[in-house]
């Protein structure tokens, strides 16, 4: 793998023992900084030990941090809660979460913490082979979301020519991508397919455009094999997944050995995988909830933060040479999104994969009804007359061992999304 495909080859290929030493040193530095952090001082003091003195050895003694706690902290101590390590004047970067699942969470970064964001993005871009020769288009709304701005600044830091695509229609975005000869496009997986659809409707040939790399996050899609295939064939480009969270930063990225899963950035984070129900470490080879400690952000720290993302992690060697562990198949789903269909647990991404393998880039929606305490699913598919939609139900039954209903709806009748899709809808039975 060429040097420019790494952020820091030496660091990314360290043996496990050396990597642990790097993590330990960074964790102790973080622990020393958060001594003046009211939120964590309280959390850590409960157990009466010194994280700065013991490092990774003691990390498991710190209680988990949850999103609900952070939201509650800001509600109780407005506007920013007790999570700020330093005086407010040290935080020039203010962003917030969308608040779709409750109150928005304000998130602040110091100049030093912002540098950490950009460094994490450097891993994402380098692993996808992005260099200063590239022109990147950001198909984002550029709202208050930190990831949009960090992605933009991170690319600029690498010398990539950047065009922010906020405040534009899909057609305007496509024309900008073609006119400016963008070679890299960033969007949610859903929106990459939506742009491809608008391209087809307007006679624009994206597959022969200059775009050679697409980078996605926000949904599991880019690691879902048949979603990835649809994006890659529509754009004639290599599709890369990555993962992040406002509270942590961009914690995972995909290398060119894909689809091998998402590398966990173990130089910037310490990861654990736990059983979502019990909070105990997940059994080896079993999926579980990812817990992460951000080692480089001291201003608004996240220590043992429960991401809600379900992953299956292993540290098998990767052909790219990196020793960072990988989340196989990317983020498999959100803990909250798991469906229980006739007694079987299933994540939407698994259903997405089967549906896409049959209908390609067409739009669909899944209605969920509670029947006797269990989820009953109906997949509504936009497909031309004559499409064998019942094959989808059969394939889902064979692959996932669940029965679903399938209903054909007219092309163009389902919603389209510019950011994360909301294809799974709960309806009253
Ligand atoms: Zn790799």
Tab-separated table of C-alpha atoms and ligand atoms in Angstrom:
chain	number	residue	atom	x	y	z
A	1	UNK	CA	0.000	0.000	0.000
A	2	UNK	CA	1.586	3.368	-0.989
A	3	UNK	CA	2.688	5.752	1.770
A	4	UNK	CA	0.086	8.380	0.906
A	5	UNK	CA	-2.676	5.838	1.692
A	6	UNK	CA	-1.817	6.139	5.386
A	7	UNK	CA	-2.160	9.009	7.793
A	8	UNK	CA	0.830	7.629	9.719
A	9	UNK	CA	2.006	4.235	8.511
A	10	UNK	CA	4.247	3.561	11.519
A	11	UNK	CA	1.429	4.215	13.975
A	12	UNK	CA	-1.179	2.316	11.967
A	13	UNK	CA	0.945	-0.806	11.719
A	14	UNK	CA	2.204	-0.999	15.328
A	15	UNK	CA	2.153	-4.366	17.045
A	16	UNK	CA	-0.571	-4.845	19.667
A	17	UNK	CA	1.711	-4.278	22.673
A	18	UNK	CA	3.151	-1.055	21.277
A	19	UNK	CA	-0.336	0.146	20.329
A	20	UNK	CA	-1.532	-0.484	23.894
A	21	UNK	CA	1.398	1.554	25.222
A	22	UNK	CA	0.426	4.464	22.937
A	23	UNK	CA	-3.173	4.224	24.165
A	24	UNK	CA	-2.094	4.037	27.782
A	25	UNK	CA	0.058	7.141	27.517
A	26	UNK	CA	-2.734	9.106	25.842
A	27	UNK	CA	-5.313	7.919	28.374
A	28	UNK	CA	-3.157	9.074	31.297
A	29	UNK	CA	-2.769	12.473	29.637
A	30	UNK	CA	-6.565	12.643	29.193
A	31	UNK	CA	-7.136	11.620	32.810
A	32	UNK	CA	-4.806	14.350	34.058
A	33	UNK	CA	-6.702	16.936	31.989
A	34	UNK	CA	-10.168	15.912	33.202
A	35	UNK	CA	-9.269	16.436	36.852
A	36	UNK	CA	-10.799	19.902	36.359
A	37	UNK	CA	-13.908	18.488	34.621
A	38	UNK	CA	-16.940	18.605	36.945
A	39	UNK	CA	-18.872	15.891	35.076
A	40	UNK	CA	-16.064	13.330	35.049
A	41	UNK	CA	-14.580	14.247	38.390
A	42	UNK	CA	-17.877	13.161	39.932
A	43	UNK	CA	-18.130	10.039	37.795
A	44	UNK	CA	-14.612	8.922	38.471
A	45	UNK	CA	-14.605	9.850	42.182
A	46	UNK	CA	-17.373	7.359	42.920
A	47	UNK	CA	-14.882	4.571	42.649
A	48	UNK	CA	-12.128	6.421	44.484
A	49	UNK	CA	-9.199	5.578	42.268
A	50	UNK	CA	-6.729	7.505	40.142
A	51	UNK	CA	-7.146	6.895	36.421
A	52	UNK	CA	-4.154	9.092	35.614
A	53	UNK	CA	-1.911	6.880	37.728
A	54	UNK	CA	-3.213	3.506	36.560
A	55	UNK	CA	-4.102	4.122	32.869
A	56	UNK	CA	-5.820	1.404	30.822
A	57	UNK	CA	-5.523	-0.982	33.734
A	58	UNK	CA	-8.227	1.004	35.539
A	59	UNK	CA	-10.328	2.208	32.638
A	60	UNK	CA	-12.983	-0.472	33.161
A	61	UNK	CA	-13.656	0.960	36.640
A	62	UNK	CA	-15.000	4.218	35.182
A	63	UNK	CA	-18.782	3.983	34.757
A	64	UNK	CA	-20.110	4.207	31.187
A	65	UNK	CA	-21.219	7.545	29.762
A	66	UNK	CA	-24.504	7.665	27.846
A	67	UNK	CA	-26.087	10.176	25.506
A	68	UNK	CA	-29.051	10.455	27.885
A	69	UNK	CA	-26.704	11.525	30.711
A	70	UNK	CA	-25.122	14.229	28.576
A	71	UNK	CA	-28.523	15.575	27.487
A	72	UNK	CA	-29.724	15.554	31.099
A	73	UNK	CA	-26.542	17.313	32.235
A	74	UNK	CA	-27.094	20.143	29.726
A	75	UNK	CA	-30.756	20.396	30.695
A	76	UNK	CA	-29.877	20.657	34.382
A	77	UNK	CA	-26.912	23.005	33.918
A	78	UNK	CA	-27.740	25.037	30.788
A	79	UNK	CA	-26.490	25.757	28.291
A	80	UNK	CA	-23.421	23.506	28.160
A	81	UNK	CA	-23.643	21.329	31.261
A	82	UNK	CA	-20.679	20.419	33.464
A	83	UNK	CA	-18.745	18.612	30.759
A	84	UNK	CA	-16.452	21.541	29.910
A	85	UNK	CA	-12.925	21.000	31.199
A	86	UNK	CA	-11.845	24.594	30.564
A	87	UNK	CA	-13.300	28.128	30.665
A	88	UNK	CA	-15.943	28.740	27.972
A	89	UNK	CA	-13.695	31.278	26.235
A	90	UNK	CA	-11.428	28.433	25.097
A	91	UNK	CA	-14.116	26.881	22.877
A	92	UNK	CA	-14.502	28.624	19.506
A	93	UNK	CA	-16.278	25.666	17.867
A	94	UNK	CA	-19.964	25.182	18.696
A	95	UNK	CA	-22.130	22.576	16.959
A	96	UNK	CA	-25.162	20.557	17.931
A	97	UNK	CA	-26.821	17.260	17.197
A	98	UNK	CA	-30.041	17.123	15.191
A	99	UNK	CA	-32.175	16.313	18.218
A	100	UNK	CA	-34.392	13.973	16.191
A	101	UNK	CA	-34.521	11.588	19.142
A	102	UNK	CA	-34.987	14.202	21.874
A	103	UNK	CA	-33.290	17.436	22.893
A	104	UNK	CA	-30.356	18.506	20.716
A	105	UNK	CA	-26.979	18.206	22.387
A	106	UNK	CA	-24.670	21.223	22.118
A	107	UNK	CA	-21.085	20.225	21.448
A	108	UNK	CA	-18.060	22.485	21.888
A	109	UNK	CA	-14.489	22.062	20.760
A	110	UNK	CA	-11.328	23.884	21.706
A	111	UNK	CA	-8.818	24.668	18.967
A	112	UNK	CA	-6.776	21.645	20.097
A	113	UNK	CA	-9.818	19.355	20.041
A	114	UNK	CA	-10.726	20.573	16.572
A	115	UNK	CA	-7.255	19.512	15.441
A	116	UNK	CA	-8.095	16.033	16.737
A	117	UNK	CA	-11.239	15.998	14.598
A	118	UNK	CA	-9.179	16.899	11.533
A	119	UNK	CA	-6.556	14.267	12.318
A	120	UNK	CA	-9.256	11.586	12.563
A	121	UNK	CA	-10.554	12.685	9.166
A	122	UNK	CA	-7.055	12.413	7.756
A	123	UNK	CA	-7.183	8.659	8.474
A	124	UNK	CA	-10.517	8.438	6.613
A	125	UNK	CA	-9.283	10.283	3.520
A	126	UNK	CA	-5.835	8.711	3.340
A	127	UNK	CA	-7.229	5.181	3.626
A	128	UNK	CA	-9.495	5.965	0.661
A	129	UNK	CA	-6.478	7.178	-1.326
A	130	UNK	CA	-7.556	10.853	-1.340
A	131	UNK	CA	-4.714	13.340	-1.950
A	132	UNK	CA	-4.132	17.004	-2.784
A	133	UNK	CA	-4.702	16.019	-6.438
A	134	UNK	CA	-8.394	15.522	-5.643
A	135	UNK	CA	-11.401	17.816	-5.723
A	136	UNK	CA	-14.043	16.879	-3.164
A	137	UNK	CA	-17.738	17.750	-3.234
A	138	UNK	CA	-19.638	17.690	0.059
A	139	UNK	CA	-23.286	16.811	-0.581
A	140	UNK	CA	-24.332	17.944	2.896
A	141	UNK	CA	-26.821	20.492	4.171
A	142	UNK	CA	-24.068	22.114	6.284
A	143	UNK	CA	-26.405	22.582	9.191
A	144	UNK	CA	-25.235	22.619	12.810
A	145	UNK	CA	-23.772	19.092	12.535
A	146	UNK	CA	-20.135	18.885	13.495
A	147	UNK	CA	-19.326	16.065	11.085
A	148	UNK	CA	-20.085	18.171	7.989
A	149	UNK	CA	-17.672	20.914	9.024
A	150	UNK	CA	-14.997	18.553	10.314
A	151	UNK	CA	-15.101	16.582	7.044
A	152	UNK	CA	-14.653	19.827	5.083
A	153	UNK	CA	-11.868	21.225	7.260
A	154	UNK	CA	-10.163	17.838	7.411
A	155	UNK	CA	-9.988	17.638	3.610
A	156	UNK	CA	-8.745	21.207	3.315
A	157	UNK	CA	-6.019	20.394	5.809
A	158	UNK	CA	-4.766	17.703	3.405
A	159	UNK	CA	-4.713	20.167	0.526
A	160	UNK	CA	-7.803	18.712	-1.164
A	161	UNK	CA	-9.734	21.276	-3.247
A	162	UNK	CA	-13.163	21.418	-1.561
A	163	UNK	CA	-16.583	22.526	-2.731
A	164	UNK	CA	-19.225	22.666	0.040
A	165	UNK	CA	-22.614	21.710	-1.419
A	166	UNK	CA	-25.028	23.162	1.152
A	167	UNK	CA	-28.169	25.038	0.091
A	168	UNK	CA	-28.356	23.401	-3.328
A	169	UNK	CA	-30.930	21.203	-5.060
A	170	UNK	CA	-29.888	17.697	-6.068
A	171	UNK	CA	-29.647	18.737	-9.717
A	172	UNK	CA	-27.502	21.773	-8.838
A	173	UNK	CA	-25.231	19.518	-6.829
A	174	UNK	CA	-24.837	17.101	-9.724
A	175	UNK	CA	-24.045	19.915	-12.146
A	176	UNK	CA	-21.437	21.285	-9.732
A	177	UNK	CA	-19.880	17.819	-9.381
A	178	UNK	CA	-19.627	17.515	-13.176
A	179	UNK	CA	-18.625	21.143	-13.906
A	180	UNK	CA	-15.906	21.246	-11.241
A	181	UNK	CA	-14.733	17.736	-12.170
A	182	UNK	CA	-15.024	16.535	-8.581
A	183	UNK	CA	-13.150	13.279	-8.000
A	184	UNK	CA	-14.456	12.608	-4.481
A	185	UNK	CA	-18.069	12.875	-3.265
A	186	UNK	CA	-19.187	12.704	0.358
A	187	UNK	CA	-22.807	11.996	1.320
A	188	UNK	CA	-24.996	9.541	3.156
A	189	UNK	CA	-25.384	6.246	1.249
A	190	UNK	CA	-29.070	7.016	0.738
A	191	UNK	CA	-28.293	10.383	-0.802
A	192	UNK	CA	-25.646	8.908	-3.134
A	193	UNK	CA	-28.413	6.739	-4.590
A	194	UNK	CA	-30.840	9.674	-4.704
A	195	UNK	CA	-28.289	11.772	-6.631
A	196	UNK	CA	-27.828	8.859	-9.047
A	197	UNK	CA	-31.598	8.738	-9.557
A	198	UNK	CA	-31.764	12.487	-10.271
A	199	UNK	CA	-28.834	12.034	-12.657
A	200	UNK	CA	-30.707	9.339	-14.582
A	201	UNK	CA	-33.868	11.478	-14.740
A	202	UNK	CA	-31.850	14.347	-16.212
A	203	UNK	CA	-29.705	12.364	-18.616
A	204	UNK	CA	-26.463	12.926	-16.669
A	205	UNK	CA	-23.986	10.059	-16.881
A	206	UNK	CA	-22.319	9.857	-13.467
A	207	UNK	CA	-20.496	6.606	-14.198
A	208	UNK	CA	-18.341	8.390	-16.789
A	209	UNK	CA	-17.749	11.454	-14.567
A	210	UNK	CA	-14.394	12.210	-12.906
A	211	UNK	CA	-15.698	10.889	-9.559
A	212	UNK	CA	-13.485	7.963	-8.501
A	213	UNK	CA	-14.161	7.775	-4.753
A	214	UNK	CA	-17.345	8.161	-2.717
A	215	UNK	CA	-17.193	8.368	1.101
A	216	UNK	CA	-20.233	7.696	3.246
A	217	UNK	CA	-21.447	7.696	6.831
A	218	UNK	CA	-24.573	8.323	8.836
A	219	UNK	CA	-26.143	4.965	7.944
A	220	UNK	CA	-24.730	1.435	7.654
A	221	UNK	CA	-25.420	1.422	3.863
A	222	UNK	CA	-21.910	1.679	2.449
A	223	UNK	CA	-20.935	-1.539	4.232
A	224	UNK	CA	-24.137	-3.336	3.202
A	225	UNK	CA	-22.964	-5.364	0.189
A	226	UNK	CA	-25.870	-4.738	-2.196
A	227	UNK	CA	-26.212	-1.062	-1.229
A	228	UNK	CA	-22.501	-0.665	-1.922
A	229	UNK	CA	-22.838	-2.399	-5.290
A	230	UNK	CA	-25.668	-0.035	-6.270
A	231	UNK	CA	-23.635	3.042	-5.293
A	232	UNK	CA	-20.471	1.820	-7.019
A	233	UNK	CA	-22.231	0.927	-10.268
A	234	UNK	CA	-24.258	4.164	-10.329
A	235	UNK	CA	-21.191	6.329	-9.801
A	236	UNK	CA	-18.498	4.194	-11.438
A	237	UNK	CA	-16.455	4.840	-8.295
A	238	UNK	CA	-15.031	3.014	-5.280
A	239	UNK	CA	-17.292	3.391	-2.265
A	240	UNK	CA	-15.835	3.830	1.240
A	241	UNK	CA	-17.652	3.615	4.548
A	242	UNK	CA	-16.624	5.361	7.719
A	243	UNK	CA	-18.185	5.937	11.116
A	244	UNK	CA	-18.246	8.639	13.742
A	245	UNK	CA	-20.312	10.414	16.357
A	246	UNK	CA	-20.547	14.017	17.519
A	247	UNK	CA	-19.509	12.986	21.022
A	248	UNK	CA	-16.424	11.100	19.822
A	249	UNK	CA	-15.221	12.154	16.399
A	250	UNK	CA	-14.653	10.055	13.272
A	251	UNK	CA	-13.740	6.764	14.952
A	252	UNK	CA	-13.689	4.322	12.060
A	253	UNK	CA	-12.620	4.205	8.431
A	254	UNK	CA	-12.403	1.783	5.564
A	255	UNK	CA	-9.203	0.865	3.745
A	256	UNK	CA	-8.805	-0.218	0.143
A	257	UNK	CA	-8.969	-3.899	1.006
A	258	UNK	CA	-12.714	-3.388	1.193
A	259	UNK	CA	-15.172	-4.774	1.759
A	260	UNK	CA	-13.236	-5.917	4.807
A	261	UNK	CA	-15.098	-3.847	7.356
A	262	UNK	CA	-14.306	-0.591	9.112
A	263	UNK	CA	-10.933	-0.188	10.843
A	264	UNK	CA	-11.331	1.105	14.389
A	265	UNK	CA	-8.952	4.034	14.857
A	266	UNK	CA	-7.076	2.645	17.840
A	267	UNK	CA	-4.495	5.436	17.792
A	268	UNK	CA	-7.167	7.975	18.738
A	269	UNK	CA	-9.651	5.851	20.701
A	270	UNK	CA	-9.833	2.914	23.087
A	271	UNK	CA	-12.663	0.581	22.108
A	272	UNK	CA	-14.646	-1.990	24.040
A	273	UNK	CA	-17.549	-4.153	22.885
A	274	UNK	CA	-20.240	-4.903	25.454
A	275	UNK	CA	-23.460	-6.836	25.685
A	276	UNK	CA	-26.097	-4.143	25.148
A	277	UNK	CA	-28.389	-5.610	27.818
A	278	UNK	CA	-25.960	-6.482	30.612
A	279	UNK	CA	-23.114	-4.001	29.972
A	280	UNK	CA	-20.607	-6.837	30.414
A	281	UNK	CA	-17.917	-7.492	27.779
A	282	UNK	CA	-19.413	-9.221	24.723
A	283	UNK	CA	-18.287	-12.801	24.117
A	284	UNK	CA	-15.508	-13.181	21.535
A	285	UNK	CA	-16.966	-13.473	18.052
A	286	UNK	CA	-20.335	-12.097	19.177
A	287	UNK	CA	-21.706	-8.733	18.078
A	288	UNK	CA	-22.170	-6.124	20.778
A	289	UNK	CA	-22.439	-2.412	21.465
A	290	UNK	CA	-19.326	-0.367	20.770
A	291	UNK	CA	-18.006	1.691	23.677
A	292	UNK	CA	-15.292	4.235	22.918
A	293	UNK	CA	-12.972	6.547	24.826
A	294	UNK	CA	-11.784	9.522	22.773
A	295	UNK	CA	-8.127	9.959	23.690
A	296	UNK	CA	-7.457	13.257	21.953
A	297	UNK	CA	-10.363	15.505	22.985
A	298	UNK	CA	-9.918	16.876	26.476
A	299	UNK	CA	-12.210	19.941	26.298
A	300	UNK	CA	-15.449	17.976	26.232
A	301	UNK	CA	-14.304	14.446	26.965
A	302	UNK	CA	-16.027	11.175	26.168
A	303	UNK	CA	-14.796	8.352	28.384
A	304	UNK	CA	-16.332	4.899	27.964
A	305	UNK	CA	-19.063	6.394	25.814
A	306	UNK	CA	-21.828	4.011	24.765
A	307	UNK	CA	-22.259	4.589	21.031
A	308	UNK	CA	-25.422	2.517	20.581
A	309	UNK	CA	-23.730	1.084	17.460
A	310	UNK	CA	-23.739	-2.694	17.161
A	311	UNK	CA	-20.509	-4.122	15.775
A	312	UNK	CA	-18.695	-7.425	15.406
A	313	UNK	CA	-15.005	-6.745	16.019
A	314	UNK	CA	-11.948	-8.857	15.290
A	315	UNK	CA	-8.250	-8.098	15.010
A	316	UNK	CA	-7.371	-10.463	12.178
A	317	UNK	CA	-4.521	-8.956	10.128
A	318	UNK	CA	-5.701	-6.821	7.201
A	319	UNK	CA	-4.030	-6.977	3.784
A	320	UNK	CA	-3.485	-3.202	3.967
A	321	UNK	CA	-0.957	-3.811	6.762
A	322	UNK	CA	-2.860	-1.914	9.440
A	323	UNK	CA	-3.051	-3.581	12.824
A	324	UNK	CA	-6.145	-1.642	13.953
A	325	UNK	CA	-9.026	-4.021	14.668
A	326	UNK	CA	-11.980	-4.059	12.276
A	327	UNK	CA	-15.732	-3.943	12.670
A	328	UNK	CA	-16.795	-6.640	10.205
A	329	UNK	CA	-19.527	-5.412	7.888
A	330	UNK	CA	-19.240	-1.922	9.411
A	331	UNK	CA	-21.898	-0.820	11.895
A	332	UNK	CA	-24.460	-3.617	11.779
A	333	UNK	CA	-27.218	-1.437	13.217
A	334	UNK	CA	-28.206	0.764	16.127
A	335	UNK	CA	-29.110	-1.002	19.360
A	336	UNK	CA	-32.412	0.930	19.392
A	337	UNK	CA	-33.289	-0.107	15.843
A	338	UNK	CA	-33.317	-3.843	16.361
A	339	UNK	CA	-36.565	-5.434	15.246
A	340	UNK	CA	-38.084	-8.543	16.761
A	341	UNK	CA	-39.924	-10.240	13.928
A	342	UNK	CA	-41.785	-13.357	15.002
A	343	UNK	CA	-39.189	-14.051	17.650
A	344	UNK	CA	-36.167	-13.411	15.435
A	345	UNK	CA	-33.867	-10.448	16.109
A	346	UNK	CA	-32.977	-8.577	12.935
A	347	UNK	CA	-31.339	-5.241	12.118
A	348	UNK	CA	-32.702	-3.105	9.276
A	349	UNK	CA	-29.340	-3.271	7.440
A	350	UNK	CA	-29.751	-7.030	6.942
A	351	UNK	CA	-33.183	-6.458	5.373
A	352	UNK	CA	-31.774	-3.593	3.260
A	353	UNK	CA	-29.164	-5.930	1.823
A	354	UNK	CA	-31.714	-8.488	0.627
A	355	UNK	CA	-34.132	-5.869	-0.730
A	356	UNK	CA	-31.398	-4.046	-2.655
A	357	UNK	CA	-30.146	-7.309	-4.154
A	358	UNK	CA	-33.547	-7.597	-5.866
A	359	UNK	CA	-34.601	-4.050	-6.664
A	360	UNK	CA	-31.261	-2.278	-7.205
A	361	UNK	CA	-31.463	1.453	-6.584
A	362	UNK	CA	-35.287	1.692	-6.510
A	363	UNK	CA	-36.842	3.241	-3.396
A	364	UNK	CA	-38.644	1.260	-0.717
A	365	UNK	CA	-40.099	1.639	2.737
A	366	UNK	CA	-40.774	-0.774	5.560
A	367	UNK	CA	-43.890	-0.461	7.716
A	368	UNK	CA	-43.648	-1.956	11.186
A	369	UNK	CA	-46.776	-2.916	13.100
A	370	UNK	CA	-46.822	-4.353	16.600
A	371	UNK	CA	-48.817	-7.564	16.572
A	372	UNK	CA	-49.031	-9.402	19.915
A	373	UNK	CA	-45.866	-7.620	21.087
A	374	UNK	CA	-43.815	-8.586	18.030
A	375	UNK	CA	-42.889	-6.581	14.941
A	376	UNK	CA	-44.766	-7.377	11.747
A	377	UNK	CA	-43.182	-5.967	8.575
A	378	UNK	CA	-44.537	-4.882	5.208
A	379	UNK	CA	-41.993	-3.875	2.569
A	380	UNK	CA	-43.410	-1.297	0.141
A	381	UNK	CA	-41.421	-1.272	-3.075
A	382	UNK	CA	-41.432	1.232	-5.919
A	383	UNK	CA	-41.135	-0.977	-8.951
A	384	UNK	CA	-42.469	-0.950	-12.512
A	385	UNK	CA	-45.374	-3.262	-13.409
A	386	UNK	CA	-44.278	-6.827	-13.907
A	387	UNK	CA	-41.475	-6.775	-11.324
A	388	UNK	CA	-41.556	-9.992	-9.322
A	389	UNK	CA	-41.734	-8.274	-5.905
A	390	UNK	CA	-42.834	-11.492	-4.233
A	391	UNK	CA	-39.308	-12.770	-4.848
A	392	UNK	CA	-38.206	-10.217	-2.241
A	393	UNK	CA	-40.416	-11.780	0.444
A	394	UNK	CA	-39.125	-15.235	-0.472
A	395	UNK	CA	-35.492	-14.092	-0.366
A	396	UNK	CA	-35.965	-12.427	3.054
A	397	UNK	CA	-37.535	-15.629	4.356
A	398	UNK	CA	-34.659	-17.735	3.021
A	399	UNK	CA	-31.828	-15.423	4.093
A	400	UNK	CA	-33.114	-14.062	7.410
A	401	UNK	CA	-35.672	-16.646	8.394
A	402	UNK	CA	-38.449	-14.088	8.854
A	403	UNK	CA	-41.754	-13.635	7.065
A	404	UNK	CA	-42.613	-10.198	5.726
A	405	UNK	CA	-45.385	-8.844	3.511
A	406	UNK	CA	-44.485	-7.110	0.243
A	407	UNK	CA	-46.524	-4.455	-1.497
A	408	UNK	CA	-45.810	-2.779	-4.835
A	409	UNK	CA	-46.342	0.993	-4.988
A	410	UNK	CA	-46.118	3.396	-7.968
A	411	UNK	CA	-42.666	4.779	-8.921
A	412	UNK	CA	-42.024	8.160	-7.270
A	413	UNK	CA	-44.643	7.662	-4.536
A	414	UNK	CA	-42.274	7.130	-1.576
A	415	UNK	CA	-40.283	9.902	0.166
A	416	UNK	CA	-36.749	10.835	-0.934
A	417	UNK	CA	-34.003	11.823	1.537
A	418	UNK	CA	-31.030	14.189	1.402
A	419	UNK	CA	-29.517	12.903	4.619
A	420	UNK	CA	-30.256	9.774	6.617
A	421	UNK	CA	-33.249	7.840	5.317
A	422	UNK	CA	-36.207	7.025	7.542
A	423	UNK	CA	-37.400	4.004	5.607
A	424	UNK	CA	-38.522	2.062	8.684
A	425	UNK	CA	-41.784	3.468	9.960
A	426	UNK	CA	-43.821	2.339	12.900
A	427	UNK	CA	-47.540	2.426	12.163
A	428	UNK	CA	-50.573	1.694	14.346
A	429	UNK	CA	-52.008	-1.742	13.703
B	1	LIG	ZN1	-7.178	-2.589	6.076
